Amino acid sequence: MGVRSVLATALIAVALTAAGTLATAAHGQGSAACGTGHWVAAWTADPSGLLGSGYNDQTLRVILTPHVGADQLRVHISNRFGPQPIAINHATVALRQSGAALIPGTSRQVTFGGQPGVIVPVGGEAISDPASLTFAPFHDLAVSLYVRGPTGPATGHYIARERSYASAGSSGDQTAVEGADPFGSSTTTAPYLDAVDAVVPAGVGTAVLFGDSITDGYENAGPGNGEEQGGIDLGHRYPDYLAERLIAQPGGPRLSVVNAGIAGNRLLADGQQNLAGASGLSRLEPDVLGVAGVTDAIVLEGINDIALLASANQMETALGQVVAKLHARGVHVLLGTISPAGTGLLNLGNLLPAIYIDSSANAVRVAVNGWIRSGASGADGIVDFDAALHSASLPNELNPGLDSGDHVHPSYLGYKKMAETVNLDSLRGSQCTPSTPRPTTTLRVRAQARSGHHLLISGSLVPAGSGTCAGAQVTVRALHAGHTLFKRRLRVTAACRFSSRRAIRAPGRIEVRVSFAGNANLLASKARPVYARLR
């Protein structure tokens, strides 16, 4: 699309003025309500500061991965740190196909108070009207935001671990474009969009995982080498793995899991350089208690405070305050022990200065962990991340097999281990009587190299309840170095199986992605990527 006509621009300017009062709406309702359905957070990315110089007459396509499925959603736009009011002139939401491309026919307009846009004041937030779109857990959504600008530096989340996209400056409103062509630049930050809520049965609550970079999912390529890019877009954060465990439970998930981690965040003080968020104590209200449908919280925070010389007494007092504030609002709290920080040099670039976790700092960590394990915090339970991640021979060091390279941040295997450490029975969830869950489906995929250059892809659907595979189809995509080698639609047999054999002249690591469109009895879903290596 080109730039809007003069008439359309004038109409939107009027709409923005009318909708401006929405920008002061609350982030969400703090407790799950009983009834036929209610709002929970399906995804969050808490504002951590200001991103770059901003935008001017261009469209952002923010990619997110929800942890619950639904038929109705709403989006939250944040201007928490912005130096000036922000005008969102037009917005849409759609199912993402790949990159910045949308699945054709899935785009829905997002309105604010019935208007196509909204002005978000300094420090404020806007919540959209409900939009109807059927989506499955872990099926990427794309929220497209047209900002006429110039906006000035944008409020956003700095370490998103997922690529989003932007059109060129002065390219106008591209929100309705389904293809990727206008979106020539990408970012691993999440500008403006800080939450997407979904309407779910009353028996489903929200678990907010609150913390710093370890909850945020940061992976380091080694001291001084910056962020590890290999895990971008792969959902390797510990909240992602925990959400998968809950989805796999019989009857479907009873909790949506959202990520309230901010890299560099501290409990006792605001983050440095305005990129590590407000202090943990001050952001409890918007980032935990303000989350739609919140019933549970897992808190893992303190390593950045300890690295910058906080005492054990200060940390214990702060963590006790966190537990008390959440309990006062009816939130069930699990407190995580602080994972090992090694004895190496950690350099997080513009998030924190180089810090050295020396023996005295580690002694504080050990003391705080002992206090957490004692139950003195008043939390409803603990998650012993320290015990799960430390080296058997060097208990103050990360297990080398779970270390992303900087001796502080786990690798994706470490994050998976963290999720496995959470006792699912210790999560309370909603106290409402669950309604009959909608039948869901597990998608299993296997990729194997056969006979040199042949790739065999096979899999099965495992329906729940009374679901059958009649009429179901899967879409198989094979990628090499980010480029699609082939895409094929396969019919699923009556026995719920599918397979495809294909000759490929592309030696090396092949990524296989599979999604399926269900029938009236099945909810659409997609499997996590699997890999094969061709010679």
XYZ file of C-alpha atoms in Angstrom:
535
model
C 0.000 0.000 0.000
C 1.027 3.585 -0.470
C 0.498 6.547 1.821
C -3.123 7.078 2.832
C -5.244 9.591 0.967
C -5.737 13.091 2.408
C -9.337 12.239 3.299
C -8.392 9.033 5.135
C -5.655 10.856 7.003
C -8.097 13.518 8.137
C -10.595 10.910 9.327
C -7.926 9.121 11.363
C -6.826 12.387 12.978
C -10.404 12.885 14.216
C -10.552 9.280 15.441
C -7.312 9.663 17.383
C -8.677 12.665 19.232
C -11.874 10.831 20.147
C -10.040 7.716 21.357
C -7.349 9.453 23.348
C -9.013 8.882 26.721
C -8.435 5.136 26.384
C -4.724 5.595 26.882
C -5.020 5.799 30.649
C -6.742 2.404 30.952
C -5.318 -0.122 33.392
C -2.982 -2.861 32.189
C -5.554 -5.524 33.059
C -7.585 -6.991 35.864
C -5.438 -8.565 38.514
C -7.478 -11.646 39.437
C -9.269 -14.321 37.468
C -13.037 -13.863 37.366
C -15.456 -16.802 37.361
C -17.874 -17.103 34.485
C -18.087 -18.533 30.994
C -14.822 -16.882 29.992
C -12.424 -14.147 31.031
C -9.281 -12.332 29.961
C -5.819 -13.721 30.659
C -2.482 -12.536 29.327
C -1.341 -14.711 26.416
C 1.977 -12.870 25.988
C 3.824 -10.001 27.657
C 7.053 -8.065 27.055
C 7.434 -5.532 29.853
C 8.791 -2.107 28.864
C 12.469 -1.873 29.717
C 13.267 1.610 28.428
C 13.603 3.638 25.230
C 14.623 2.068 21.918
C 16.655 4.051 19.386
C 15.549 7.311 17.809
C 11.975 6.292 16.997
C 9.876 6.080 13.847
C 8.478 8.404 11.201
C 5.572 7.572 8.853
C 6.237 3.848 8.890
C 4.723 0.538 9.948
C 6.012 -1.815 12.634
C 5.200 -5.511 12.436
C 5.737 -6.894 15.950
C 5.950 -10.696 16.142
C 4.887 -12.533 19.294
C 4.245 -16.122 20.378
C 1.152 -16.624 22.571
C 1.136 -19.339 25.227
C -2.605 -20.019 25.055
C -5.019 -20.368 22.161
C -8.283 -18.467 21.831
C -10.802 -16.944 19.435
C -10.669 -13.392 20.777
C -7.818 -11.086 21.777
C -6.885 -7.526 22.632
C -3.543 -5.692 22.479
C -1.800 -3.311 24.887
C 0.259 -0.362 23.644
C 2.709 1.228 26.090
C 4.255 4.676 26.221
C 5.644 4.169 29.750
C 9.006 5.816 29.062
C 8.131 7.982 26.063
C 9.088 11.672 26.099
C 5.977 12.681 24.135
C 2.467 11.327 23.365
C 2.418 8.571 20.732
C -0.170 8.311 17.967
C -0.938 4.811 16.742
C -2.802 5.690 13.558
C -3.825 2.203 12.426
C -3.350 -1.328 13.770
C -4.019 -4.898 12.654
C -3.394 -8.389 14.024
C -2.900 -11.571 11.996
C -1.451 -15.057 12.029
C 2.209 -14.932 11.016
C 3.332 -17.207 8.180
C 7.106 -16.630 8.260
C 9.358 -13.621 8.590
C 7.176 -10.539 8.186
C 4.659 -12.362 5.965
C 1.108 -13.064 7.152
C -1.110 -16.067 6.494
C -3.444 -14.719 3.786
C -6.921 -13.822 4.921
C -6.175 -13.759 8.659
C -5.600 -10.024 9.166
C -8.076 -8.264 11.477
C -8.358 -4.556 12.192
C -7.643 -3.526 15.777
C -9.697 -0.622 17.109
C -9.608 1.535 20.235
C -12.994 2.666 21.537
C -14.400 1.875 18.112
C -11.826 4.081 16.367
C -8.953 2.995 14.108
C -6.250 4.633 16.201
C -5.347 6.076 19.571
C -3.097 8.651 21.204
C -1.150 7.192 24.132
C -0.040 9.902 26.586
C 3.375 10.095 28.213
C 3.603 7.341 30.814
C 0.309 5.802 29.675
C -1.010 2.681 28.037
C -3.867 1.899 25.647
C -5.877 -1.317 25.491
C -7.641 -2.165 22.269
C -11.178 -3.361 21.755
C -11.594 -7.142 21.451
C -10.721 -8.545 18.021
C -11.903 -11.928 16.716
C -9.110 -14.205 15.517
C -8.682 -17.930 16.114
C -5.126 -18.834 17.086
C -3.368 -21.727 18.783
C -0.701 -21.705 21.484
C 2.773 -21.181 20.008
C 1.331 -20.062 16.647
C 3.015 -16.704 16.034
C 0.892 -13.584 15.795
C 1.856 -10.364 14.007
C 0.619 -7.012 15.299
C 1.125 -4.258 12.731
C 1.228 -0.662 13.964
C 1.293 2.370 11.677
C 2.833 5.448 13.312
C 2.827 8.697 11.368
C 5.412 10.238 13.696
C 8.007 11.410 14.151
C 7.674 9.524 17.418
C 10.920 10.216 19.215
C 12.532 7.312 21.106
C 10.073 4.448 21.467
C 9.082 2.627 24.646
C 9.781 -1.080 24.247
C 11.324 -4.297 25.462
C 15.048 -4.522 24.717
C 15.814 -8.272 24.758
C 12.867 -9.831 22.914
C 14.681 -12.910 21.511
C 12.235 -12.745 18.608
C 12.527 -10.795 15.370
C 10.070 -8.026 14.586
C 10.057 -5.877 11.466
C 9.645 -2.303 10.232
C 8.970 -0.674 6.890
C 11.218 2.110 5.650
C 10.778 5.626 6.948
C 8.180 7.676 5.033
C 6.671 4.480 3.555
C 3.227 5.114 5.028
C 0.584 2.693 6.240
C 1.535 -0.901 5.364
C -0.640 -2.607 7.994
C -2.899 -4.294 5.404
C -0.007 -5.741 3.371
C 0.152 -9.516 3.832
C 3.560 -10.003 2.225
C 6.975 -9.254 3.655
C 8.276 -6.925 0.924
C 7.668 -3.545 2.624
C 9.323 -4.712 5.857
C 12.976 -4.467 4.987
C 14.502 -4.073 8.441
C 14.322 -6.280 11.511
C 14.942 -5.896 15.226
C 15.149 -8.224 18.225
C 13.431 -5.611 20.396
C 9.651 -5.262 20.848
C 8.568 -1.624 20.329
C 5.332 -0.294 21.894
C 3.502 -3.623 22.193
C 3.717 -4.898 25.780
C 0.875 -7.434 26.095
C -1.722 -9.454 24.227
C -4.679 -10.824 26.188
C -7.002 -13.672 25.224
C -10.484 -14.772 26.296
C -10.250 -18.260 27.833
C -12.458 -20.515 29.996
C -12.852 -19.501 33.647
C -10.679 -22.401 34.793
C -7.549 -20.902 33.218
C -5.375 -18.393 35.094
C -2.125 -16.569 34.358
C 1.300 -17.403 35.786
C 3.636 -14.399 35.634
C 7.346 -15.323 35.633
C 9.051 -12.276 37.110
C 12.767 -11.599 37.009
C 15.843 -10.399 35.169
C 17.743 -11.595 32.093
C 17.586 -15.242 33.152
C 13.792 -15.113 32.996
C 13.973 -12.872 29.907
C 15.843 -15.681 28.132
C 19.114 -13.910 27.361
C 21.862 -16.168 26.010
C 25.438 -14.930 25.810
C 27.984 -15.968 23.200
C 30.763 -15.722 25.789
C 32.393 -12.874 27.726
C 32.422 -9.718 25.627
C 30.828 -11.387 22.586
C 27.310 -10.047 23.056
C 23.946 -11.707 22.586
C 23.844 -15.226 21.138
C 21.834 -15.030 17.902
C 21.400 -18.767 17.390
C 18.376 -18.993 19.666
C 16.472 -16.041 18.223
C 12.886 -16.966 17.171
C 13.150 -20.474 18.666
C 11.283 -19.995 21.962
C 14.183 -21.162 24.133
C 13.291 -19.170 27.253
C 12.365 -21.015 30.418
C 8.816 -19.519 30.391
C 8.343 -21.025 26.894
C 9.372 -24.481 28.066
C 7.150 -24.197 31.152
C 4.188 -23.224 28.966
C 4.788 -26.314 26.834
C 4.717 -28.527 29.929
C 1.389 -27.048 31.010
C -0.101 -27.390 27.516
C 0.848 -31.072 27.492
C -1.152 -31.768 30.655
C -4.305 -33.881 30.214
C -7.298 -31.651 29.525
C -5.191 -28.764 28.285
C -3.441 -25.929 30.129
C -4.883 -24.486 33.336
C -2.450 -21.564 33.190
C -1.133 -19.194 30.591
C 2.564 -18.487 31.219
C 3.870 -14.992 30.513
C 7.395 -13.612 30.702
C 7.933 -10.610 32.984
C 11.725 -10.763 32.846
C 13.848 -7.744 31.926
C 17.557 -8.149 31.222
C 19.666 -6.225 33.737
C 16.722 -5.646 36.068
C 17.329 -5.144 39.803
C 14.974 -5.315 42.775
C 16.389 -2.341 44.656
C 17.167 0.230 41.957
C 16.164 1.228 38.445
C 18.200 -0.282 35.642
C 21.120 1.616 34.202
C 20.901 3.577 30.950
C 17.108 3.256 30.951
C 17.274 -0.141 29.224
C 16.906 -2.492 32.193
C 13.539 -1.290 33.439
C 12.308 0.228 36.650
C 13.249 -1.515 39.881
C 11.579 -4.843 40.552
C 9.813 -3.457 43.625
C 8.358 -0.529 41.680
C 7.219 -2.548 38.663
C 5.303 -5.194 40.604
C 2.077 -3.233 40.152
C 2.049 -2.898 36.349
C 4.046 -6.001 35.437
C 2.548 -8.609 37.784
C -0.525 -7.332 39.593
C -1.750 -5.509 36.499
C -1.540 -8.581 34.247
C -4.899 -9.920 33.084
C -6.055 -12.987 35.010
C -2.940 -13.284 37.206
C -3.212 -16.101 39.748
C 0.428 -17.184 40.202
C 3.915 -15.681 40.133
C 7.359 -17.272 40.051
C 9.938 -14.734 41.242
C 13.628 -15.087 40.345
C 15.558 -11.886 40.907
C 18.577 -10.559 42.770
C 21.772 -11.515 40.938
C 22.202 -8.003 39.483
C 21.684 -6.413 42.905
C 24.218 -8.781 44.487
C 26.741 -8.105 41.707
C 26.429 -4.409 42.505
C 27.081 -5.035 46.210
C 23.647 -5.390 47.781
C 23.796 -7.137 51.156
C 22.003 -10.340 52.145
C 19.809 -8.369 54.544
C 18.799 -5.938 51.787
C 17.924 -8.790 49.429
C 15.946 -10.734 52.023
C 13.985 -7.632 52.988
C 13.204 -6.825 49.330
C 12.150 -10.378 48.461
C 9.972 -10.494 51.559
C 8.286 -7.272 50.407
C 7.654 -8.801 46.979
C 5.964 -11.838 48.509
C 3.877 -9.696 50.898
C 2.674 -7.338 48.150
C 1.649 -10.190 45.878
C -0.060 -12.065 48.711
C -2.005 -8.928 49.633
C -3.622 -9.100 46.188
C -4.315 -12.824 46.274
C -1.433 -13.993 44.067
C 0.096 -17.416 44.797
C 3.906 -16.951 44.966
C 6.781 -19.343 44.293
C 10.235 -17.924 45.070
C 13.212 -19.101 43.054
C 16.703 -19.576 44.459
C 19.339 -17.428 42.733
C 21.367 -19.407 40.218
C 25.207 -19.549 40.212
C 27.059 -16.567 38.801
C 30.450 -18.186 38.353
C 33.696 -16.363 38.929
C 34.171 -14.960 35.455
C 33.846 -11.538 33.883
C 30.352 -10.683 32.675
C 29.943 -7.897 30.134
C 26.414 -7.042 29.086
C 27.401 -4.105 26.941
C 24.933 -1.248 27.336
C 22.771 -3.061 29.908
C 25.275 -3.129 32.746
C 28.911 -2.271 33.171
C 31.374 -5.136 33.417
C 30.844 -6.767 36.790
C 32.845 -9.314 38.680
C 31.025 -11.844 40.821
C 33.711 -12.278 43.482
C 33.727 -14.546 46.508
C 32.077 -12.014 48.808
C 29.205 -11.474 46.345
C 28.778 -15.205 45.997
C 28.624 -15.520 49.778
C 25.647 -13.132 49.714
C 23.964 -15.281 47.057
C 24.481 -18.429 49.134
C 23.098 -16.710 52.248
C 20.003 -15.445 50.413
C 19.376 -18.895 48.976
C 19.563 -20.405 52.444
C 16.994 -17.883 53.631
C 14.709 -18.703 50.675
C 14.970 -22.447 51.358
C 14.161 -21.892 55.045
C 10.692 -20.620 54.153
C 11.259 -17.347 56.009
C 10.067 -15.327 52.994
C 6.476 -16.449 53.495
C 6.231 -17.644 49.889
C 3.845 -20.482 49.058
C 6.724 -22.599 47.782
C 10.190 -22.456 46.259
C 11.755 -23.461 42.951
C 15.370 -24.482 43.536
C 16.935 -23.169 40.327
C 20.345 -23.041 42.016
C 20.313 -26.785 42.724
C 19.137 -27.531 39.181
C 21.790 -25.447 37.417
C 24.991 -25.660 39.466
C 27.983 -27.835 38.690
C 28.175 -31.011 40.746
C 31.882 -30.489 41.453
C 31.814 -26.668 41.719
C 28.486 -25.714 43.335
C 29.107 -21.985 42.914
C 29.500 -22.377 39.146
C 26.975 -23.118 36.418
C 27.002 -26.672 35.116
C 29.188 -26.357 31.966
C 26.631 -28.354 30.000
C 23.952 -25.782 30.851
C 26.076 -22.607 30.394
C 25.513 -20.333 27.365
C 29.119 -19.141 27.626
C 29.382 -16.301 30.127
C 29.031 -18.415 33.317
C 25.881 -16.518 34.323
C 23.190 -17.122 31.690
C 22.015 -20.671 31.000
C 21.961 -22.111 27.504
C 18.668 -23.280 26.033
C 19.336 -26.629 27.727
C 19.702 -24.769 31.014
C 16.440 -22.914 30.439
C 14.714 -26.207 29.657
C 16.122 -27.621 32.899
C 14.725 -24.633 34.804
C 11.237 -25.276 33.426
C 11.507 -28.949 34.361
C 12.419 -27.931 37.929
C 9.035 -26.263 38.481
C 6.589 -28.631 40.192
C 3.398 -28.110 38.197
C 1.304 -29.176 41.181
C 2.734 -26.249 43.159
C 1.061 -23.779 40.780
C -2.425 -22.882 42.005
C -4.121 -21.528 38.915
C -7.683 -20.270 38.798
C -10.010 -21.225 41.647
C -12.950 -21.347 39.267
C -14.496 -24.639 38.156
C -13.078 -25.351 34.692
C -15.509 -25.577 31.820
C -15.228 -28.419 29.333
C -11.947 -27.790 27.492
C -11.935 -27.405 23.759
C -10.305 -30.483 22.173
C -6.675 -29.791 21.368
C -4.086 -31.720 19.434
C -0.448 -32.634 19.964
C 1.678 -32.477 16.815
C 4.747 -34.753 16.716
C 7.384 -34.435 13.994
C 10.577 -36.272 13.053
C 13.126 -35.349 10.372
C 15.784 -37.791 9.165
C 18.496 -37.756 6.502
C 18.198 -40.823 4.269
C 20.322 -42.048 1.379
C 22.551 -39.039 1.004
C 20.485 -36.081 -0.122
C 17.021 -37.342 0.791
C 15.080 -35.837 3.677
C 12.340 -37.929 5.288
C 9.801 -36.002 7.330
C 7.230 -37.977 9.284
C 4.876 -37.333 12.130
C 1.534 -37.818 13.734
C -1.326 -35.927 15.323
C -2.525 -36.998 18.749
C -6.084 -35.719 19.220
C -7.546 -35.213 22.671
C -11.095 -35.978 23.712
C -13.357 -37.061 20.864
C -11.312 -35.413 18.136
C -10.497 -37.288 14.938
C -8.019 -36.564 12.145
C -10.577 -36.731 9.343
C -9.928 -33.948 6.843
C -6.882 -32.577 8.677
C -3.882 -31.362 6.685
C -0.334 -30.419 7.636
C 1.954 -27.875 6.007
C 5.631 -28.857 5.919
C 8.412 -26.294 5.352
C 12.106 -27.123 5.083
C 14.618 -24.297 5.510
C 18.376 -24.054 5.014
C 20.242 -21.009 6.355
C 16.937 -19.190 6.704
C 15.802 -19.828 3.112
C 12.810 -22.011 2.274
C 13.828 -25.092 0.265
C 10.311 -26.355 -0.181
C 6.818 -26.072 1.208
C 4.294 -28.866 0.861
C 0.784 -29.524 2.111
C 0.099 -33.129 3.146
C -3.139 -34.888 3.950
C -3.253 -36.714 7.279
C -4.287 -40.364 7.177
C -7.194 -41.814 9.149
C -4.550 -43.182 11.524
C -3.439 -39.552 12.137
C -0.058 -39.981 10.400
C 1.747 -38.134 7.613
C 5.080 -38.387 5.820
C 7.028 -36.845 2.973
C 10.304 -37.792 1.269
C 12.159 -35.181 -0.727
C 15.530 -34.990 -2.501
C 17.456 -31.890 -1.401
C 20.751 -30.561 -2.751
C 21.612 -28.450 0.276
C 24.120 -30.119 2.576
C 24.181 -29.061 6.207
C 21.617 -28.344 8.879
C 18.019 -28.433 7.648
C 15.256 -26.874 9.755
C 11.792 -28.393 9.433
C 8.660 -26.544 10.537
C 5.240 -28.183 10.510
C 1.807 -26.694 11.190
C -1.643 -28.095 10.620
C -5.133 -26.850 9.955
C -7.622 -28.875 11.947
C -11.206 -29.779 11.310
C -14.273 -28.851 13.355
C -13.067 -31.052 16.229
C -9.412 -29.981 16.332
C -7.697 -26.748 17.280
C -4.988 -25.706 14.824
C -1.430 -25.966 16.106
C 2.212 -26.138 15.111
C 5.200 -28.120 16.317
C 8.508 -26.712 17.480
C 11.163 -26.844 14.733
C 13.112 -30.073 14.304
C 16.430 -30.469 12.522
C 18.281 -32.927 10.296
C 21.778 -32.775 8.813
C 22.359 -33.746 5.182
C 25.767 -34.714 3.890
